[in-house]
Amino acid sequence: MSSATKPRVRFAPSPTGYLHVGGARTALFNWLYARRECGTFILRVEDTDVERNRPELVDGILASLRWLGLQWDEGPIFQSQRMELYSAAARRVLDAGHAYWCFCAPSSYAGADAAPQEEPDDGAATPATAAPAKPARKSACGCRNLSAGQQAAERAAGKSPAIRFAVPRTGTTRFDDAVFGPREVANEELEDFVLLRSTSVPTYQLGAVVDDIDMRITHVIRGADHLSNTPKQVLLYRALGTEPPAFAHVPLILGPDRSRMSKRHGATSVASYEEEGFLPEAFRNFLALLGWAPGGDVELLSTGEMIEKFSLPGVSRTNAVFDRGKLEWFNQQYLQKLPLDELLPPVERVLRRAGIWRDEWATGAGREWLARTVDLIRPRTRLLPDFAGWARAFFSDEFGYDDAARAKFWKEPRLAEWFPKLADGYAAQPEWNHDACDKTLRDLAAAENVKAGVLINATRVAILGVAVAPPLFDSMVALGRDRVVRRLRAALSHLG
RNA sequence: GGCGCCAUGGUGCAACGGCUAGCACAUCACCCUUUCAAGGUGGAAAUGCGGGUUCGAUUCCCGCUGGCGCUACCA
């Protein structure tokens, strides 16, 4: 494949909020496609909406993209820095006769037949003659047929016009969508959309098309919410003298109630999932399977497998519901299977944040101890913060005793005499390993005529503060003799 | 309202006319087990409704219903 035919795709977020899960998945699919086809992944920031635009949010979006491992090859390119490009393009469309100056105020545009919400009620300022009792076209606006003189008059009256695309009144517009198949719409269904606002700021339609042409985008992979707008853009491409690129619209991600995912469904930004302690690999794997399946029954996919198997036709047309439970399962799987040296850095960050990190764990024997301990703990973790949560006692001497655990395993009153004896036994134990610790405890249990389990469970709470933890004697080895002995004695004052 | 898209268990995906509709999450039970997880085994659970086409429909067509999207000088 020559470089001229290698695909160029782009992800084009607008900085009106954080990177949300839907956008992240769109970015992921673009990235996967680019990697799969050895193409180029471009990042473009669509920040033309001066009203809602929040420049300070850009960094957060880029950070989330990097966190997910979606590195872009070109950009970020900011639309706000190339405004001349858009107005020039609008002029060209105008000169070619495919657009016209519209002097209607946004609110009174004759074609605005149905604003998103309510319905105005006024004597419509439509063309002269009586309404033909026919189509009541959305694109009908008197401005389309204004003479030069009339335009001059409007300008003289102080009105600043917008440039509106003149959608053909007849015919159909068609295009192929890689996931939705061939599409065809009657032009009469399309309204004369604005290209350039009266403020000279381009609309999304203009900006996106002009940039996609300028950046030589070959495949537009974006949310299905743009499917209905695509015919307009196809028309615009042609008016600009270019054939449109390939399109691929991916289904939307919905909340549990099947409505569009929003804040009221809980966390929607990828930053919040990073914050909560999800691993980027797990989050990405989960996202990839929302609206796409590699075929077969595989779910856990490495980056390489994901890239190798990704295909646009394999993308579903059905909207997907974001299932947090499954996300957590993915995270648990990755927590379990990630190579230890890849897991250690994020664990270190969690421990640092909790204020219990110790530098001796950075290298040498300390590092080895950390690795073994993390490996011991991880089968019972679901999120990264668990390491500083229930497993805190492995890393810090400052931990509390879980009330439920005490209630369940510290019922036996004779523990008050057994803990000291056990502590003495461990202090005197010649070797410090799993079997020795096991034997010491069982010997005491036999001598005191109590089931070993009672002592084991009580001891776990004494040295770790929790009931849910790794096997006791492995935990003891990880903690070391001093801590075990000390905690056994300290627990005495916390018994009923 | 208009136009469009979508429709398999609670959820995510398989089955792209042809075995008893499969896998995973969640759920229930059991096994394992010193706790709790993990893991293993098994159970319950779906083709929205109605018409067609066909020897045969989850699959193709139509209608309905439902959900979603677009219908902005938002993206």
PDB file of N, CA, C and O (backbone and C1' of nucleotides) in Angstrom, chain B residues 36-74:
ATOM      1  P     C B  36     -15.958 -16.744  54.022  1.00  0.00           P
ATOM      2  O5'   C B  36     -15.479 -15.622  53.015  1.00  0.00           O
ATOM      3  C5'   C B  36     -15.663 -14.242  53.324  1.00  0.00           C
ATOM      4  C4'   C B  36     -14.807 -13.403  52.413  1.00  0.00           C
ATOM      5  C3'   C B  36     -14.955 -13.711  50.938  1.00  0.00           C
ATOM      6  O3'   C B  36     -16.086 -13.044  50.414  1.00  0.00           O
ATOM      7  C1'   C B  36     -12.657 -13.514  51.478  1.00  0.00           C
ATOM      8  P     A B  37     -16.641 -13.446  48.956  1.00  0.00           P
ATOM      9  O5'   A B  37     -15.494 -12.876  48.011  1.00  0.00           O
ATOM     10  C5'   A B  37     -15.201 -13.497  46.800  1.00  0.00           C
ATOM     11  C4'   A B  37     -13.889 -12.944  46.293  1.00  0.00           C
ATOM     12  C3'   A B  37     -13.416 -13.582  45.000  1.00  0.00           C
ATOM     13  O3'   A B  37     -14.022 -12.953  43.897  1.00  0.00           O
ATOM     14  C1'   A B  37     -11.651 -13.589  46.546  1.00  0.00           C
ATOM     15  P     A B  38     -14.566 -13.833  42.673  1.00  0.00           P
ATOM     16  O5'   A B  38     -13.218 -14.455  42.070  1.00  0.00           O
ATOM     17  C5'   A B  38     -12.188 -13.601  41.593  1.00  0.00           C
ATOM     18  C4'   A B  38     -10.945 -14.428  41.329  1.00  0.00           C
ATOM     19  C3'   A B  38     -11.185 -15.655  40.465  1.00  0.00           C
ATOM     20  O3'   A B  38     -11.120 -15.331  39.092  1.00  0.00           O
ATOM     21  C1'   A B  38      -9.976 -16.282  42.388  1.00  0.00           C
ATOM     22  P     G B  39     -12.130 -16.033  38.090  1.00  0.00           P
ATOM     23  O5'   G B  39     -11.752 -17.573  38.220  1.00  0.00           O
ATOM     24  C5'   G B  39     -10.471 -18.040  37.792  1.00  0.00           C
ATOM     25  C4'   G B  39     -10.320 -19.495  38.138  1.00  0.00           C
ATOM     26  C3'   G B  39     -11.470 -20.389  37.706  1.00  0.00           C
ATOM     27  O3'   G B  39     -11.352 -20.779  36.349  1.00  0.00           O
ATOM     28  C1'   G B  39     -10.934 -20.861  39.952  1.00  0.00           C
ATOM     29  P     G B  40     -12.687 -21.117  35.507  1.00  0.00           P
ATOM     30  O5'   G B  40     -13.158 -22.501  36.134  1.00  0.00           O
ATOM     31  C5'   G B  40     -12.306 -23.641  36.053  1.00  0.00           C
ATOM     32  C4'   G B  40     -12.956 -24.818  36.730  1.00  0.00           C
ATOM     33  C3'   G B  40     -14.406 -25.069  36.324  1.00  0.00           C
ATOM     34  O3'   G B  40     -14.506 -25.800  35.117  1.00  0.00           O
ATOM     35  C1'   G B  40     -14.234 -25.149  38.681  1.00  0.00           C
ATOM     36  P     U B  41     -15.767 -25.589  34.170  1.00  0.00           P
ATOM     37  O5'   U B  41     -16.919 -26.324  34.981  1.00  0.00           O
ATOM     38  C5'   U B  41     -16.821 -27.721  35.256  1.00  0.00           C
ATOM     39  C4'   U B  41     -17.991 -28.163  36.088  1.00  0.00           C
ATOM     40  C3'   U B  41     -19.359 -27.748  35.564  1.00  0.00           C
ATOM     41  O3'   U B  41     -19.845 -28.599  34.545  1.00  0.00           O
ATOM     42  C1'   U B  41     -19.239 -27.308  37.884  1.00  0.00           C
ATOM     43  P     G B  42     -20.846 -28.012  33.444  1.00  0.00           P
ATOM     44  O5'   G B  42     -22.181 -27.736  34.257  1.00  0.00           O
ATOM     45  C5'   G B  42     -22.968 -28.835  34.710  1.00  0.00           C
ATOM     46  C4'   G B  42     -23.997 -28.353  35.696  1.00  0.00           C
ATOM     47  C3'   G B  42     -25.052 -27.387  35.177  1.00  0.00           C
ATOM     48  O3'   G B  42     -26.092 -28.026  34.465  1.00  0.00           O
ATOM     49  C1'   G B  42     -24.287 -26.683  37.293  1.00  0.00           C
ATOM     50  P     G B  43     -27.053 -27.118  33.512  1.00  0.00           P
ATOM     51  O5'   G B  43     -27.872 -26.239  34.551  1.00  0.00           O
ATOM     52  C5'   G B  43     -28.785 -26.876  35.458  1.00  0.00           C
ATOM     53  C4'   G B  43     -29.522 -25.840  36.255  1.00  0.00           C
ATOM     54  C3'   G B  43     -30.272 -24.797  35.437  1.00  0.00           C
ATOM     55  O3'   G B  43     -31.526 -25.310  35.003  1.00  0.00           O
ATOM     56  C1'   G B  43     -29.141 -23.747  37.239  1.00  0.00           C
ATOM     57  P     A B  44     -32.216 -24.668  33.705  1.00  0.00           P
ATOM     58  O5'   A B  44     -32.723 -23.260  34.238  1.00  0.00           O
ATOM     59  C5'   A B  44     -33.707 -23.203  35.278  1.00  0.00           C
ATOM     60  C4'   A B  44     -33.915 -21.770  35.673  1.00  0.00           C
ATOM     61  C3'   A B  44     -34.131 -20.823  34.504  1.00  0.00           C
ATOM     62  O3'   A B  44     -35.467 -20.829  34.067  1.00  0.00           O
ATOM     63  C1'   A B  44     -32.518 -19.904  35.970  1.00  0.00           C
ATOM     64  P     A B  45     -35.768 -20.806  32.502  1.00  0.00           P
ATOM     65  O5'   A B  45     -35.263 -19.357  32.090  1.00  0.00           O
ATOM     66  C5'   A B  45     -35.878 -18.206  32.669  1.00  0.00           C
ATOM     67  C4'   A B  45     -35.088 -16.982  32.315  1.00  0.00           C
ATOM     68  C3'   A B  45     -34.771 -16.823  30.830  1.00  0.00           C
ATOM     69  O3'   A B  45     -35.855 -16.297  30.117  1.00  0.00           O
ATOM     70  C1'   A B  45     -32.839 -16.375  32.115  1.00  0.00           C
ATOM     71  P     A B  46     -36.297 -16.963  28.741  1.00  0.00           P
ATOM     72  O5'   A B  46     -35.786 -15.914  27.659  1.00  0.00           O
ATOM     73  C5'   A B  46     -36.241 -14.552  27.702  1.00  0.00           C
ATOM     74  C4'   A B  46     -35.641 -13.795  26.555  1.00  0.00           C
ATOM     75  C3'   A B  46     -36.021 -14.309  25.164  1.00  0.00           C
ATOM     76  O3'   A B  46     -37.259 -13.755  24.757  1.00  0.00           O
ATOM     77  C1'   A B  46     -33.685 -13.941  25.274  1.00  0.00           C
ATOM     78  P     U B  47     -38.243 -14.685  23.872  1.00  0.00           P
ATOM     79  O5'   U B  47     -37.474 -14.791  22.486  1.00  0.00           O
ATOM     80  C5'   U B  47     -37.831 -13.956  21.395  1.00  0.00           C
ATOM     81  C4'   U B  47     -36.624 -13.127  21.002  1.00  0.00           C
ATOM     82  C3'   U B  47     -36.864 -12.306  19.732  1.00  0.00           C
ATOM     83  O3'   U B  47     -36.372 -10.997  19.957  1.00  0.00           O
ATOM     84  C1'   U B  47     -34.973 -13.727  19.464  1.00  0.00           C
ATOM     85  P     G B  48     -37.120  -9.759  19.298  1.00  0.00           P
ATOM     86  O5'   G B  48     -38.499  -9.686  20.089  1.00  0.00           O
ATOM     87  C5'   G B  48     -38.511  -9.713  21.521  1.00  0.00           C
ATOM     88  C4'   G B  48     -39.737  -8.988  21.984  1.00  0.00           C
ATOM     89  C3'   G B  48     -40.967  -9.283  21.148  1.00  0.00           C
ATOM     90  O3'   G B  48     -41.633 -10.418  21.643  1.00  0.00           O
ATOM     91  C1'   G B  48     -40.668  -6.945  21.323  1.00  0.00           C
ATOM     92  P     C B  49     -42.383 -11.363  20.611  1.00  0.00           P
ATOM     93  O5'   C B  49     -43.625 -10.487  20.158  1.00  0.00           O
ATOM     94  C5'   C B  49     -44.647 -10.151  21.095  1.00  0.00           C
ATOM     95  C4'   C B  49     -45.745  -9.399  20.381  1.00  0.00           C
ATOM     96  C3'   C B  49     -46.221 -10.052  19.095  1.00  0.00           C
ATOM     97  O3'   C B  49     -47.190 -11.054  19.344  1.00  0.00           O
ATOM     98  C1'   C B  49     -45.820  -7.763  18.710  1.00  0.00           C
ATOM     99  P     G B  50     -47.351 -12.248  18.281  1.00  0.00           P
ATOM    100  O5'   G B  50     -47.944 -11.503  17.012  1.00  0.00           O
ATOM    101  C5'   G B  50     -49.226 -10.891  17.087  1.00  0.00           C
ATOM    102  C4'   G B  50     -49.571 -10.273  15.768  1.00  0.00           C
ATOM    103  C3'   G B  50     -49.290 -11.142  14.552  1.00  0.00           C
ATOM    104  O3'   G B  50     -50.298 -12.111  14.356  1.00  0.00           O
ATOM    105  C1'   G B  50     -48.533  -8.947  14.134  1.00  0.00           C
ATOM    106  P     G B  51     -50.070 -13.230  13.234  1.00  0.00           P
ATOM    107  O5'   G B  51     -50.522 -12.489  11.913  1.00  0.00           O
ATOM    108  C5'   G B  51     -50.129 -12.973  10.657  1.00  0.00           C
ATOM    109  C4'   G B  51     -50.084 -11.845   9.663  1.00  0.00           C
ATOM    110  C3'   G B  51     -49.360 -12.220   8.379  1.00  0.00           C
ATOM    111  O3'   G B  51     -50.239 -12.882   7.486  1.00  0.00           O
ATOM    112  C1'   G B  51     -48.468 -10.208   9.193  1.00  0.00           C
ATOM    113  P     G B  52     -49.998 -14.428   7.222  1.00  0.00           P
ATOM    114  O5'   G B  52     -48.451 -14.453   6.863  1.00  0.00           O
ATOM    115  C5'   G B  52     -48.043 -14.855   5.589  1.00  0.00           C
ATOM    116  C4'   G B  52     -47.734 -13.656   4.706  1.00  0.00           C
ATOM    117  C3'   G B  52     -46.648 -13.956   3.699  1.00  0.00           C
ATOM    118  O3'   G B  52     -47.237 -14.350   2.472  1.00  0.00           O
ATOM    119  C1'   G B  52     -46.002 -12.094   5.039  1.00  0.00           C
ATOM    120  P     U B  53     -46.959 -15.821   1.962  1.00  0.00           P
ATOM    121  O5'   U B  53     -45.453 -15.686   1.444  1.00  0.00           O
ATOM    122  C5'   U B  53     -45.120 -14.686   0.477  1.00  0.00           C
ATOM    123  C4'   U B  53     -43.636 -14.683   0.247  1.00  0.00           C
ATOM    124  C3'   U B  53     -43.005 -16.059   0.229  1.00  0.00           C
ATOM    125  O3'   U B  53     -43.127 -16.661  -1.048  1.00  0.00           O
ATOM    126  C1'   U B  53     -41.736 -14.640   1.634  1.00  0.00           C
ATOM    127  P     U B  54     -43.671 -18.167  -1.107  1.00  0.00           P
ATOM    128  O5'   U B  54     -42.457 -18.990  -0.488  1.00  0.00           O
ATOM    129  C5'   U B  54     -41.160 -18.914  -1.091  1.00  0.00           C
ATOM    130  C4'   U B  54     -40.144 -19.601  -0.206  1.00  0.00           C
ATOM    131  C3'   U B  54     -40.553 -20.972   0.294  1.00  0.00           C
ATOM    132  O3'   U B  54     -40.294 -21.982  -0.661  1.00  0.00           O
ATOM    133  C1'   U B  54     -39.721 -19.699   2.096  1.00  0.00           C
ATOM    134  P     C B  55     -41.409 -23.144  -0.808  1.00  0.00           P
ATOM    135  O5'   C B  55     -41.188 -24.046   0.481  1.00  0.00           O
ATOM    136  C5'   C B  55     -42.151 -25.049   0.827  1.00  0.00           C
ATOM    137  C4'   C B  55     -41.644 -25.850   2.003  1.00  0.00           C
ATOM    138  C3'   C B  55     -41.148 -25.020   3.168  1.00  0.00           C
ATOM    139  O3'   C B  55     -42.218 -24.663   4.028  1.00  0.00           O
ATOM    140  C1'   C B  55     -39.525 -26.660   2.641  1.00  0.00           C
ATOM    141  P     G B  56     -42.330 -23.198   4.611  1.00  0.00           P
ATOM    142  O5'   G B  56     -41.083 -23.168   5.600  1.00  0.00           O
ATOM    143  C5'   G B  56     -41.081 -23.969   6.779  1.00  0.00           C
ATOM    144  C4'   G B  56     -39.741 -23.915   7.451  1.00  0.00           C
ATOM    145  C3'   G B  56     -39.224 -22.519   7.750  1.00  0.00           C
ATOM    146  O3'   G B  56     -39.777 -22.030   8.961  1.00  0.00           O
ATOM    147  C1'   G B  56     -37.511 -23.782   6.750  1.00  0.00           C
ATOM    148  P     A B  57     -40.464 -20.570   8.926  1.00  0.00           P
ATOM    149  O5'   A B  57     -40.292 -20.159  10.451  1.00  0.00           O
ATOM    150  C5'   A B  57     -40.000 -18.803  10.735  1.00  0.00           C
ATOM    151  C4'   A B  57     -38.533 -18.709  11.138  1.00  0.00           C
ATOM    152  C3'   A B  57     -38.237 -17.326  11.734  1.00  0.00           C
ATOM    153  O3'   A B  57     -38.212 -17.333  13.161  1.00  0.00           O
ATOM    154  C1'   A B  57     -36.869 -17.780   9.775  1.00  0.00           C
ATOM    155  P     U B  58     -37.143 -17.886  14.101  1.00  0.00           P
ATOM    156  O5'   U B  58     -36.180 -16.616  14.274  1.00  0.00           O
ATOM    157  C5'   U B  58     -36.570 -15.528  15.077  1.00  0.00           C
ATOM    158  C4'   U B  58     -35.482 -14.484  15.104  1.00  0.00           C
ATOM    159  C3'   U B  58     -35.015 -14.041  13.721  1.00  0.00           C
ATOM    160  O3'   U B  58     -35.810 -12.974  13.255  1.00  0.00           O
ATOM    161  C1'   U B  58     -33.149 -14.555  15.085  1.00  0.00           C
ATOM    162  P     U B  59     -36.153 -12.834  11.700  1.00  0.00           P
ATOM    163  O5'   U B  59     -34.719 -12.667  11.005  1.00  0.00           O
ATOM    164  C5'   U B  59     -33.884 -11.548  11.323  1.00  0.00           C
ATOM    165  C4'   U B  59     -32.533 -11.750  10.666  1.00  0.00           C
ATOM    166  C3'   U B  59     -32.609 -11.807   9.149  1.00  0.00           C
ATOM    167  O3'   U B  59     -31.619 -10.989   8.554  1.00  0.00           O
ATOM    168  C1'   U B  59     -31.649 -13.811  10.032  1.00  0.00           C
ATOM    169  P     C B  60     -32.066  -9.521   8.141  1.00  0.00           P
ATOM    170  O5'   C B  60     -32.941  -9.845   6.851  1.00  0.00           O
ATOM    171  C5'   C B  60     -32.332  -9.984   5.577  1.00  0.00           C
ATOM    172  C4'   C B  60     -33.388 -10.054   4.513  1.00  0.00           C
ATOM    173  C3'   C B  60     -34.577  -9.127   4.744  1.00  0.00           C
ATOM    174  O3'   C B  60     -34.304  -7.816   4.284  1.00  0.00           O
ATOM    175  C1'   C B  60     -35.368 -11.291   4.218  1.00  0.00           C
ATOM    176  P     C B  61     -35.086  -6.581   4.918  1.00  0.00           P
ATOM    177  O5'   C B  61     -36.537  -6.725   4.291  1.00  0.00           O
ATOM    178  C5'   C B  61     -36.746  -6.513   2.902  1.00  0.00           C
ATOM    179  C4'   C B  61     -38.219  -6.539   2.607  1.00  0.00           C
ATOM    180  C3'   C B  61     -39.058  -5.664   3.530  1.00  0.00           C
ATOM    181  O3'   C B  61     -39.093  -4.325   3.092  1.00  0.00           O
ATOM    182  C1'   C B  61     -40.033  -7.821   3.394  1.00  0.00           C
ATOM    183  P     C B  62     -39.367  -3.174   4.182  1.00  0.00           P
ATOM    184  O5'   C B  62     -40.921  -3.354   4.484  1.00  0.00           O
ATOM    185  C5'   C B  62     -41.886  -3.072   3.477  1.00  0.00           C
ATOM    186  C4'   C B  62     -43.272  -3.291   4.033  1.00  0.00           C
ATOM    187  C3'   C B  62     -43.549  -2.592   5.356  1.00  0.00           C
ATOM    188  O3'   C B  62     -43.910  -1.234   5.185  1.00  0.00           O
ATOM    189  C1'   C B  62     -44.289  -4.843   5.477  1.00  0.00           C
ATOM    190  P     G B  63     -43.681  -0.221   6.369  1.00  0.00           P
ATOM    191  O5'   G B  63     -44.832  -0.588   7.401  1.00  0.00           O
ATOM    192  C5'   G B  63     -46.202  -0.401   7.030  1.00  0.00           C
ATOM    193  C4'   G B  63     -47.085  -0.947   8.126  1.00  0.00           C
ATOM    194  C3'   G B  63     -46.799  -0.398   9.519  1.00  0.00           C
ATOM    195  O3'   G B  63     -47.425   0.843   9.747  1.00  0.00           O
ATOM    196  C1'   G B  63     -47.002  -2.764   9.609  1.00  0.00           C
ATOM    197  P     C B  64     -46.810   1.820  10.843  1.00  0.00           P
ATOM    198  O5'   C B  64     -47.107   1.043  12.200  1.00  0.00           O
ATOM    199  C5'   C B  64     -48.441   0.786  12.608  1.00  0.00           C
ATOM    200  C4'   C B  64     -48.452  -0.014  13.888  1.00  0.00           C
ATOM    201  C3'   C B  64     -47.656   0.594  15.031  1.00  0.00           C
ATOM    202  O3'   C B  64     -48.411   1.560  15.739  1.00  0.00           O
ATOM    203  C1'   C B  64     -47.132  -1.711  14.842  1.00  0.00           C
ATOM    204  P     U B  65     -47.644   2.746  16.494  1.00  0.00           P
ATOM    205  O5'   U B  65     -46.910   1.974  17.676  1.00  0.00           O
ATOM    206  C5'   U B  65     -47.673   1.328  18.703  1.00  0.00           C
ATOM    207  C4'   U B  65     -46.750   0.563  19.619  1.00  0.00           C
ATOM    208  C3'   U B  65     -45.580   1.354  20.169  1.00  0.00           C
ATOM    209  O3'   U B  65     -45.954   2.119  21.313  1.00  0.00           O
ATOM    210  C1'   U B  65     -44.796  -0.715  19.353  1.00  0.00           C
ATOM    211  P     G B  66     -45.218   3.486  21.628  1.00  0.00           P
ATOM    212  O5'   G B  66     -43.794   2.966  22.067  1.00  0.00           O
ATOM    213  C5'   G B  66     -43.657   2.183  23.259  1.00  0.00           C
ATOM    214  C4'   G B  66     -42.243   1.660  23.371  1.00  0.00           C
ATOM    215  C3'   G B  66     -41.152   2.714  23.265  1.00  0.00           C
ATOM    216  O3'   G B  66     -40.939   3.374  24.498  1.00  0.00           O
ATOM    217  C1'   G B  66     -40.598   0.863  21.898  1.00  0.00           C
ATOM    218  P     G B  67     -40.354   4.874  24.487  1.00  0.00           P
ATOM    219  O5'   G B  67     -38.825   4.613  24.139  1.00  0.00           O
ATOM    220  C5'   G B  67     -37.988   3.944  25.079  1.00  0.00           C
ATOM    221  C4'   G B  67     -36.630   3.707  24.473  1.00  0.00           C
ATOM    222  C3'   G B  67     -35.938   4.947  23.930  1.00  0.00           C
ATOM    223  O3'   G B  67     -35.284   5.690  24.942  1.00  0.00           O
ATOM    224  C1'   G B  67     -35.785   3.192  22.343  1.00  0.00           C
ATOM    225  P     C B  68     -35.178   7.291  24.750  1.00  0.00           P
ATOM    226  O5'   C B  68     -34.065   7.402  23.620  1.00  0.00           O
ATOM    227  C5'   C B  68     -32.753   6.896  23.849  1.00  0.00           C
ATOM    228  C4'   C B  68     -31.984   6.869  22.557  1.00  0.00           C
ATOM    229  C3'   C B  68     -31.859   8.192  21.817  1.00  0.00           C
ATOM    230  O3'   C B  68     -30.842   9.017  22.352  1.00  0.00           O
ATOM    231  C1'   C B  68     -32.440   6.499  20.282  1.00  0.00           C
ATOM    232  P     G B  69     -30.979  10.626  22.147  1.00  0.00           P
ATOM    233  O5'   G B  69     -30.610  10.818  20.619  1.00  0.00           O
ATOM    234  C5'   G B  69     -29.331  10.431  20.141  1.00  0.00           C
ATOM    235  C4'   G B  69     -29.276  10.558  18.643  1.00  0.00           C
ATOM    236  C3'   G B  69     -29.604  11.922  18.087  1.00  0.00           C
ATOM    237  O3'   G B  69     -28.471  12.771  18.128  1.00  0.00           O
ATOM    238  C1'   G B  69     -30.751  10.278  16.855  1.00  0.00           C
ATOM    239  P     C B  70     -28.698  14.359  18.286  1.00  0.00           P
ATOM    240  O5'   C B  70     -29.207  14.779  16.844  1.00  0.00           O
ATOM    241  C5'   C B  70     -28.326  14.710  15.732  1.00  0.00           C
ATOM    242  C4'   C B  70     -29.098  14.982  14.464  1.00  0.00           C
ATOM    243  C3'   C B  70     -29.871  16.293  14.424  1.00  0.00           C
ATOM    244  O3'   C B  70     -29.043  17.382  14.053  1.00  0.00           O
ATOM    245  C1'   C B  70     -31.264  14.551  13.670  1.00  0.00           C
ATOM    246  P     U B  71     -29.480  18.851  14.497  1.00  0.00           P
ATOM    247  O5'   U B  71     -30.907  19.057  13.796  1.00  0.00           O
ATOM    248  C5'   U B  71     -30.982  19.283  12.403  1.00  0.00           C
ATOM    249  C4'   U B  71     -32.427  19.383  11.999  1.00  0.00           C
ATOM    250  C3'   U B  71     -33.222  20.481  12.702  1.00  0.00           C
ATOM    251  O3'   U B  71     -33.023  21.735  12.068  1.00  0.00           O
ATOM    252  C1'   U B  71     -34.458  18.478  12.697  1.00  0.00           C
ATOM    253  P     A B  72     -33.454  23.051  12.788  1.00  0.00           P
ATOM    254  O5'   A B  72     -31.962  23.642  12.916  1.00  0.00           O
ATOM    255  C5'   A B  72     -31.396  23.708  14.195  1.00  0.00           C
ATOM    256  C4'   A B  72     -30.857  25.091  14.380  1.00  0.00           C
ATOM    257  C3'   A B  72     -29.420  25.174  13.804  1.00  0.00           C
ATOM    258  O3'   A B  72     -29.109  26.255  12.932  1.00  0.00           O
ATOM    259  C1'   A B  72     -29.460  25.244  16.231  1.00  0.00           C
ATOM    260  P     C B  73     -29.740  27.727  13.005  1.00  0.00           P
ATOM    261  O5'   C B  73     -28.384  28.501  13.237  1.00  0.00           O
ATOM    262  C5'   C B  73     -27.152  28.044  12.731  1.00  0.00           C
ATOM    263  C4'   C B  73     -26.077  28.855  13.410  1.00  0.00           C
ATOM    264  C3'   C B  73     -26.481  29.184  14.853  1.00  0.00           C
ATOM    265  O3'   C B  73     -25.588  28.569  15.762  1.00  0.00           O
ATOM    266  C1'   C B  73     -26.029  31.197  13.526  1.00  0.00           C
ATOM    267  P     C B  74     -24.677  28.863  16.815  1.00  0.00           P
ATOM    268  O5'   C B  74     -24.511  27.694  17.889  1.00  0.00           O
ATOM    269  C5'   C B  74     -24.825  26.350  17.549  1.00  0.00           C
ATOM    270  C4'   C B  74     -24.059  25.561  18.562  1.00  0.00           C
ATOM    271  C3'   C B  74     -22.955  24.710  17.976  1.00  0.00           C
ATOM    272  O3'   C B  74     -21.781  25.487  17.801  1.00  0.00           O
ATOM    273  C1'   C B  74     -24.245  23.448  19.525  1.00  0.00           C
TER     274        C B  74
END
